[in-house]
PDB file of C-alpha atoms in Angstrom:
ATOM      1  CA  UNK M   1     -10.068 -25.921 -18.596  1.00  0.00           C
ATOM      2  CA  UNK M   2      -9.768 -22.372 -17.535  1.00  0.00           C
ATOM      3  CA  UNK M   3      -7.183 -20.199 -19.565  1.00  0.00           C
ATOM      4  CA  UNK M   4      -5.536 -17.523 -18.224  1.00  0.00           C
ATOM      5  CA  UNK M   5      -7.837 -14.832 -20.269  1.00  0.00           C
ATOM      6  CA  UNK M   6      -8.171 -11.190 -19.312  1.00  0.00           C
ATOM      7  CA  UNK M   7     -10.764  -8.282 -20.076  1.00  0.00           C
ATOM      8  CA  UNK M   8      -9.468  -4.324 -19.580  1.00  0.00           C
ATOM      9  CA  UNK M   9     -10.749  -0.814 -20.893  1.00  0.00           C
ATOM     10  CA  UNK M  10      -9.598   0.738 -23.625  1.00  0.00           C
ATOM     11  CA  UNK M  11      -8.073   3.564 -22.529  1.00  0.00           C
ATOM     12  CA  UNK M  12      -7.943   6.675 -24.917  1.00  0.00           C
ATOM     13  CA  UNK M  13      -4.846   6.673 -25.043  1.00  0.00           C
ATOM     14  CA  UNK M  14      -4.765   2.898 -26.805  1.00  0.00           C
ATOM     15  CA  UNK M  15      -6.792   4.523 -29.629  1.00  0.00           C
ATOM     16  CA  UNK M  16      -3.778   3.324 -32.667  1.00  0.00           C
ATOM     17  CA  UNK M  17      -3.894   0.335 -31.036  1.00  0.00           C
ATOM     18  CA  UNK M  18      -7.674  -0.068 -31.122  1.00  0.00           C
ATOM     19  CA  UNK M  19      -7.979   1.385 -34.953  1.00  0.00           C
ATOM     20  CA  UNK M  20      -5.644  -1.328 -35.744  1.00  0.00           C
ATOM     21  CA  UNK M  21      -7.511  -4.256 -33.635  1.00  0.00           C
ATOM     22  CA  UNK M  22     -10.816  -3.005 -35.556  1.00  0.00           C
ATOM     23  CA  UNK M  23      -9.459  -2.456 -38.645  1.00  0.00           C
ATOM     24  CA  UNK M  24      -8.882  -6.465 -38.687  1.00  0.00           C
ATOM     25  CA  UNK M  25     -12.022  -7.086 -37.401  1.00  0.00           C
ATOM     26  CA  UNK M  26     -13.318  -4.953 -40.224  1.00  0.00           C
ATOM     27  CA  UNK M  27     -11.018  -7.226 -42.856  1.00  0.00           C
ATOM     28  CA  UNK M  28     -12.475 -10.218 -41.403  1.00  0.00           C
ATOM     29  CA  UNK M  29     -16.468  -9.013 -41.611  1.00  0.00           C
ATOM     30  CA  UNK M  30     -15.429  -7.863 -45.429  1.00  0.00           C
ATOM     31  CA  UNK M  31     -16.485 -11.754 -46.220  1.00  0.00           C
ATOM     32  CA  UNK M  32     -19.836 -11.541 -45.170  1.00  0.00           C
ATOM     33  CA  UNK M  33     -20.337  -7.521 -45.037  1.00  0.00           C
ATOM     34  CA  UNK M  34     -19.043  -7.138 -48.592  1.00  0.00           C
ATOM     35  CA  UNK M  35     -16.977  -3.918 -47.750  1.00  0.00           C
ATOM     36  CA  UNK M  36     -14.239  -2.610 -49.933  1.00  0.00           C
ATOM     37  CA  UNK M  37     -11.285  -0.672 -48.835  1.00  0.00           C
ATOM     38  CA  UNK M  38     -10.905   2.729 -48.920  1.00  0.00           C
ATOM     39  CA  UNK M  39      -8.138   4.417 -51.077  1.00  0.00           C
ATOM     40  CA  UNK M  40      -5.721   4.548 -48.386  1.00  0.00           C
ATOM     41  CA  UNK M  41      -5.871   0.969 -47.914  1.00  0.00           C
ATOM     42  CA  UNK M  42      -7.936   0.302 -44.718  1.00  0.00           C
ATOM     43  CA  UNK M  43     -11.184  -0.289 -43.929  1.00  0.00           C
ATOM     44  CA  UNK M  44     -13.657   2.447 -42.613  1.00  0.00           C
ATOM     45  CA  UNK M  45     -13.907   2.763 -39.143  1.00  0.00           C
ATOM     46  CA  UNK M  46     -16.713   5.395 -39.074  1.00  0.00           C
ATOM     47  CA  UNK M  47     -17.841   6.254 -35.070  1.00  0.00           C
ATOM     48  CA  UNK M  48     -15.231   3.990 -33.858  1.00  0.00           C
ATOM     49  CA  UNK M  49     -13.548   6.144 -31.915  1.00  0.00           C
ATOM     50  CA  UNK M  50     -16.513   7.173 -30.259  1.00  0.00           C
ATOM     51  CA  UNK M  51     -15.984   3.921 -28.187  1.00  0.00           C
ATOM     52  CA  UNK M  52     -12.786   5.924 -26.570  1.00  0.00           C
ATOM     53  CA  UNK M  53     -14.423   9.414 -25.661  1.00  0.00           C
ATOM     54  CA  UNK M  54     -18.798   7.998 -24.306  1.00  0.00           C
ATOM     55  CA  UNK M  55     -19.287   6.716 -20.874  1.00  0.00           C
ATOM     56  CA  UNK M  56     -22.289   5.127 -21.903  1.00  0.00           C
ATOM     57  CA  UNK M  57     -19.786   2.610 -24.632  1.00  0.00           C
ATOM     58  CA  UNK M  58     -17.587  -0.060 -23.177  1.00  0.00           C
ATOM     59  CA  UNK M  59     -15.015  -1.309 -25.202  1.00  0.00           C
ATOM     60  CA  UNK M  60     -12.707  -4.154 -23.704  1.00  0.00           C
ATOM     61  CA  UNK M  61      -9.260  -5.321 -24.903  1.00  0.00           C
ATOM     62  CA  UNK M  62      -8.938  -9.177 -24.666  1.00  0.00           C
ATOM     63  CA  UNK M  63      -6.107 -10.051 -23.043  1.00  0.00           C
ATOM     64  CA  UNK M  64      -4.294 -13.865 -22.991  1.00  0.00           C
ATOM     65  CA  UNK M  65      -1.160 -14.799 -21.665  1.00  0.00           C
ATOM     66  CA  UNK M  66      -0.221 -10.974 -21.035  1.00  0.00           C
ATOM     67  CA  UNK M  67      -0.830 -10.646 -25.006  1.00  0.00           C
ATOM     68  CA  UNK M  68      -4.106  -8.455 -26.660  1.00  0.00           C
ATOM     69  CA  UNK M  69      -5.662 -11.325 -28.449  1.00  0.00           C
ATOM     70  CA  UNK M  70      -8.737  -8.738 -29.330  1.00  0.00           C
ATOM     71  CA  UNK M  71     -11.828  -6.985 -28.294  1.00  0.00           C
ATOM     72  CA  UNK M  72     -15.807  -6.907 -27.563  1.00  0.00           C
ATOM     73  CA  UNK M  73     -17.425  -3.721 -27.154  1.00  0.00           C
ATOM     74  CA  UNK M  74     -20.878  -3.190 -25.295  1.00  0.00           C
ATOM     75  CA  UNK M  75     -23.278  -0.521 -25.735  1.00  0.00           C
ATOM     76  CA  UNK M  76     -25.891   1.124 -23.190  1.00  0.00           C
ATOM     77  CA  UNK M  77     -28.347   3.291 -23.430  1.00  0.00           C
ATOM     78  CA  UNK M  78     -28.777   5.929 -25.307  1.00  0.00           C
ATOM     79  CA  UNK M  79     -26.849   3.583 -27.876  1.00  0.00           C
ATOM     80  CA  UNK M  80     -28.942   0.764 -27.531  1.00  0.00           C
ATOM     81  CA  UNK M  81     -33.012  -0.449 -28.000  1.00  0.00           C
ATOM     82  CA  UNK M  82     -35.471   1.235 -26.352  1.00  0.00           C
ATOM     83  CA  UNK M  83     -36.144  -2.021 -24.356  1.00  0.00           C
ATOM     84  CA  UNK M  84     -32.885  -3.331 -24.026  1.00  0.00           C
ATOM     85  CA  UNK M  85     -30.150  -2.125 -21.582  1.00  0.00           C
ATOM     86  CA  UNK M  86     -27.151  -3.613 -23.276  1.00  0.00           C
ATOM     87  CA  UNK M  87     -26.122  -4.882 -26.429  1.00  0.00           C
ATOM     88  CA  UNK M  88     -22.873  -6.877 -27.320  1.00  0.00           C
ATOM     89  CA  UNK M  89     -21.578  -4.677 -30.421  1.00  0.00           C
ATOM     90  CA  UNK M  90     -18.641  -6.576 -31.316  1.00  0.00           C
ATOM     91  CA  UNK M  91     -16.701  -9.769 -30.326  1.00  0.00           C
ATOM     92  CA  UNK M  92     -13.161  -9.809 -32.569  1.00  0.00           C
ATOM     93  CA  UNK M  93     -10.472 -12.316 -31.675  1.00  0.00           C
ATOM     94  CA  UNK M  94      -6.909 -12.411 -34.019  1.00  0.00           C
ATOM     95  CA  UNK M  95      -7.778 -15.712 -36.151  1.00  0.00           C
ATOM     96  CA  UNK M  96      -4.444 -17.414 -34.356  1.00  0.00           C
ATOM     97  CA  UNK M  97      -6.608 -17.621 -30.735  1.00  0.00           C
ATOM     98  CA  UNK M  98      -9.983 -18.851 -32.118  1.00  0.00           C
ATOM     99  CA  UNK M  99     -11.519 -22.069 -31.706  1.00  0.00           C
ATOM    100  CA  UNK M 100      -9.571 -22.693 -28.011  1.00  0.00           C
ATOM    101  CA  UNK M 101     -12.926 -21.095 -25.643  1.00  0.00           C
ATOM    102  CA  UNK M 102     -11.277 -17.860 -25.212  1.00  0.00           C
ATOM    103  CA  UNK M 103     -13.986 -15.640 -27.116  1.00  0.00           C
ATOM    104  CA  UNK M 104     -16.563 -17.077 -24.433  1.00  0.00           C
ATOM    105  CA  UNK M 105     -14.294 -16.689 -21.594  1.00  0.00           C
ATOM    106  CA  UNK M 106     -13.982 -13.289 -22.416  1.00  0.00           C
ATOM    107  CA  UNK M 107     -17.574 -13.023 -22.704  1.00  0.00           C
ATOM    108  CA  UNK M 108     -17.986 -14.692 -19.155  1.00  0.00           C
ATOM    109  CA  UNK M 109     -15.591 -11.746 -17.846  1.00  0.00           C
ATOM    110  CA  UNK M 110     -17.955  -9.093 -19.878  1.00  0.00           C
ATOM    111  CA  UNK M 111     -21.078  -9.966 -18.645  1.00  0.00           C
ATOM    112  CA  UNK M 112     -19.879 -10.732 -14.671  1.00  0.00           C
ATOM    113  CA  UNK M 113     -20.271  -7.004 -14.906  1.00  0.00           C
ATOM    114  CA  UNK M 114     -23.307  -5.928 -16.520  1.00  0.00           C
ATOM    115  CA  UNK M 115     -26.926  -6.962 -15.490  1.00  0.00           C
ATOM    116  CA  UNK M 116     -30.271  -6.771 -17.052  1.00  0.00           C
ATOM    117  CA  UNK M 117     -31.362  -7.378 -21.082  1.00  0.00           C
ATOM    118  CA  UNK M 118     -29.190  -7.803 -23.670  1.00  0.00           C
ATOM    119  CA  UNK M 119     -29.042  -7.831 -27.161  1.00  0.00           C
ATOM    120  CA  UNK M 120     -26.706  -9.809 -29.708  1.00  0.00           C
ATOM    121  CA  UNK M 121     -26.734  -9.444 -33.341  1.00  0.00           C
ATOM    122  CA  UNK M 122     -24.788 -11.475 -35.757  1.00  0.00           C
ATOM    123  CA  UNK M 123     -24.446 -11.709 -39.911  1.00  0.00           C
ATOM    124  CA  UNK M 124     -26.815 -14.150 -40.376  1.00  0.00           C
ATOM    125  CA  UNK M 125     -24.477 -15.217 -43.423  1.00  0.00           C
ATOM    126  CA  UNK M 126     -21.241 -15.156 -40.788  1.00  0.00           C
ATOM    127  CA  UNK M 127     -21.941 -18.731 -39.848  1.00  0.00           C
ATOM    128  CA  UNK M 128     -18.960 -18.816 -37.548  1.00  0.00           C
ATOM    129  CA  UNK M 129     -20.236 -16.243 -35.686  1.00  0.00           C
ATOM    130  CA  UNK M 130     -23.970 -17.837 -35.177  1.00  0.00           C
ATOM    131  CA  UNK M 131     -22.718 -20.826 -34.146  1.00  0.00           C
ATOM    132  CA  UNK M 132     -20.080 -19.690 -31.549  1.00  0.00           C
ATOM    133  CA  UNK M 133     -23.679 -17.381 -29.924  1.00  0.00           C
ATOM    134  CA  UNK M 134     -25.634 -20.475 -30.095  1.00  0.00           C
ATOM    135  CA  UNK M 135     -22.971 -22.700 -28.660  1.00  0.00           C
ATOM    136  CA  UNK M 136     -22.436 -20.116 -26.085  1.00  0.00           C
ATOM    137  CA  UNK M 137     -26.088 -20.106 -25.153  1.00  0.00           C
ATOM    138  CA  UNK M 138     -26.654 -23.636 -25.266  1.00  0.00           C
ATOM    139  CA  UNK M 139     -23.351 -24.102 -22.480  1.00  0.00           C
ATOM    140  CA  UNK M 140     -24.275 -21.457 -20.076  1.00  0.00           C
ATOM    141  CA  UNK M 141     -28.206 -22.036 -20.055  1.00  0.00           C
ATOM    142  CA  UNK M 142     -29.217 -19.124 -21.889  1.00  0.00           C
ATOM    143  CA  UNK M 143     -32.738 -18.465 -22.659  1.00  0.00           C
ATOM    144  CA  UNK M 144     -33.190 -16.214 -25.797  1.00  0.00           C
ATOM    145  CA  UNK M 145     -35.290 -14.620 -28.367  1.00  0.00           C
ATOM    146  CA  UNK M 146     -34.604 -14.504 -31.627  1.00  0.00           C
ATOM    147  CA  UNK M 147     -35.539 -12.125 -34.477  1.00  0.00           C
ATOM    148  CA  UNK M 148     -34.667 -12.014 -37.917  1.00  0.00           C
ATOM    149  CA  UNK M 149     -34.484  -8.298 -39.785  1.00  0.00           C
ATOM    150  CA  UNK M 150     -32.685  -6.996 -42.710  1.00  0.00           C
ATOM    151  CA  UNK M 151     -30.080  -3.551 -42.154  1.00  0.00           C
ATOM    152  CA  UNK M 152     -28.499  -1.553 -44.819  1.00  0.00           C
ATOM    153  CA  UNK M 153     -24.484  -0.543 -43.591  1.00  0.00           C
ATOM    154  CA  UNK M 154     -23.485   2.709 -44.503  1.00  0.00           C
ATOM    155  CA  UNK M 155     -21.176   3.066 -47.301  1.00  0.00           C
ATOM    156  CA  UNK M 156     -22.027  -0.957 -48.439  1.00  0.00           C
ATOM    157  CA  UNK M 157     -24.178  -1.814 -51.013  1.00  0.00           C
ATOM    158  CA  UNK M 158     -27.243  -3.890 -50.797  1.00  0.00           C
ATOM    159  CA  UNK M 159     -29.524  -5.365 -47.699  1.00  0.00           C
ATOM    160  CA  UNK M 160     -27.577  -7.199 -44.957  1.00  0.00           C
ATOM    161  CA  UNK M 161     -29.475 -10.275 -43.185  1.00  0.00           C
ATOM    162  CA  UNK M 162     -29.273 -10.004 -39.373  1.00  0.00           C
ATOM    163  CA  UNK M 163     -29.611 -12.484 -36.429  1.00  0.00           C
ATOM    164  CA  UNK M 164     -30.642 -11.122 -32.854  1.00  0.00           C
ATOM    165  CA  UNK M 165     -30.809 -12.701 -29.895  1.00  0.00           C
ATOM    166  CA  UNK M 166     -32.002 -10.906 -26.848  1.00  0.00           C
ATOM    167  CA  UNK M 167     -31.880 -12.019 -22.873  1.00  0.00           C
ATOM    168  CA  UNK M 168     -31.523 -11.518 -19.083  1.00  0.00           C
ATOM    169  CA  UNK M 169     -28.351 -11.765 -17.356  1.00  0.00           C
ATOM    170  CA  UNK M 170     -27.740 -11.267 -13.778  1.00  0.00           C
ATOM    171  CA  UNK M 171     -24.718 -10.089 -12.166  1.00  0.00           C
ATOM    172  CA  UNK M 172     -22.273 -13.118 -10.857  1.00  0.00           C
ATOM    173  CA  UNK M 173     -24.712 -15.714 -11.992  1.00  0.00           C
ATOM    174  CA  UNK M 174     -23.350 -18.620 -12.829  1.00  0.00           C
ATOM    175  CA  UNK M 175     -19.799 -17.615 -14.327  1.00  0.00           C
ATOM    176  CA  UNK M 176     -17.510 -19.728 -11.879  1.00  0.00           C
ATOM    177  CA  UNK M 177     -15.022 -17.085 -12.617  1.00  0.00           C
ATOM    178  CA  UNK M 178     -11.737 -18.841 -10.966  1.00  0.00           C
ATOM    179  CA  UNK M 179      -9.433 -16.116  -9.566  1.00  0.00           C
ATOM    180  CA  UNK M 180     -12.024 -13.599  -9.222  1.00  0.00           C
TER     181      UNK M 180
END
């Protein structure tokens, strides 16, 4: 069943109101990313605003119901793998919406307009995160390679275990996007 889900651009001027979306994504990804808060009580959203000011970085606002209900932000080149021409950054949904197929609705919307090879990384310790990229896969067909590496975050302490999947996706294939 198709929910009435949304994707928009940030706009620059919705820069509090991303901060504050990412700064609960950031609160949620403290369980597996081991990050503290800073002094002034938040988390540190280092580059994060470069999402608002670089052509080449997308950043969407989920939308349901006429409510934000969160964000994924996709990268291009420069920001990206040398062989890869996208890359899914981050997928954050408030905790009240998950678990009802919005996340991969709004995923559907994301890559109706984006074509060629992209790249997905998860926590490999953020098991809710895994399995909602290999459920995705598994529904809509998609053929992947994955790789297994180890990244050290800025400002966190110790190795970090990551999960990458990369793949093809054409333009309009396959998203039935009713509406559209």
């Amino acid at each position: 069943m198709k929910m009435n889900v949304q994707i928009a651009s940030i706009l620059p001027e919705q820069k509090e109101l991303f901060l504050n979306l990412y700064n609960l994504y950031l609160y949620d990804l403290s369980e597996f990313s081991g990050e503290d808060l800073l002094e002034k009580g938040t988390y540190d959203p280092t580059n994060t605003y470069l999402y608002l000011e670089r052509e080449e970085l997308h950043p969407f606002l989920i939308q349901y119901e006429g409510k934000v209900i969160g964000f994924v932000l996709v990268c291009s080149p420069p920001y990206v793998p040398e062989d890869v021409d996208y890359t899914v950054q981050e997928l954050f949904l408030v905790k009240k919406y998950r678990g009802q197929g919005l996340a991969a609705q709004a995923v559907d919307l994301v890559f109706a307009q984006f074509e060629g090879t992209f790249k997905v990384e998860q926590l490999a310790n953020n098991a809710a995160a895994v399995s909602f990229w290999k459920r995705y896969y598994a529904q809509h067909q998609i053929e992947y390679t994955e790789s297994e590496y180890n990244i050290e975050i800025d400002n966190i302490a110790g190795s970090h275990q990551i999960l990458s999947q990369t793949f093809v996706r054409g333009r309009e294939r396959e998203y039935n996007l009713e509406g559209e």
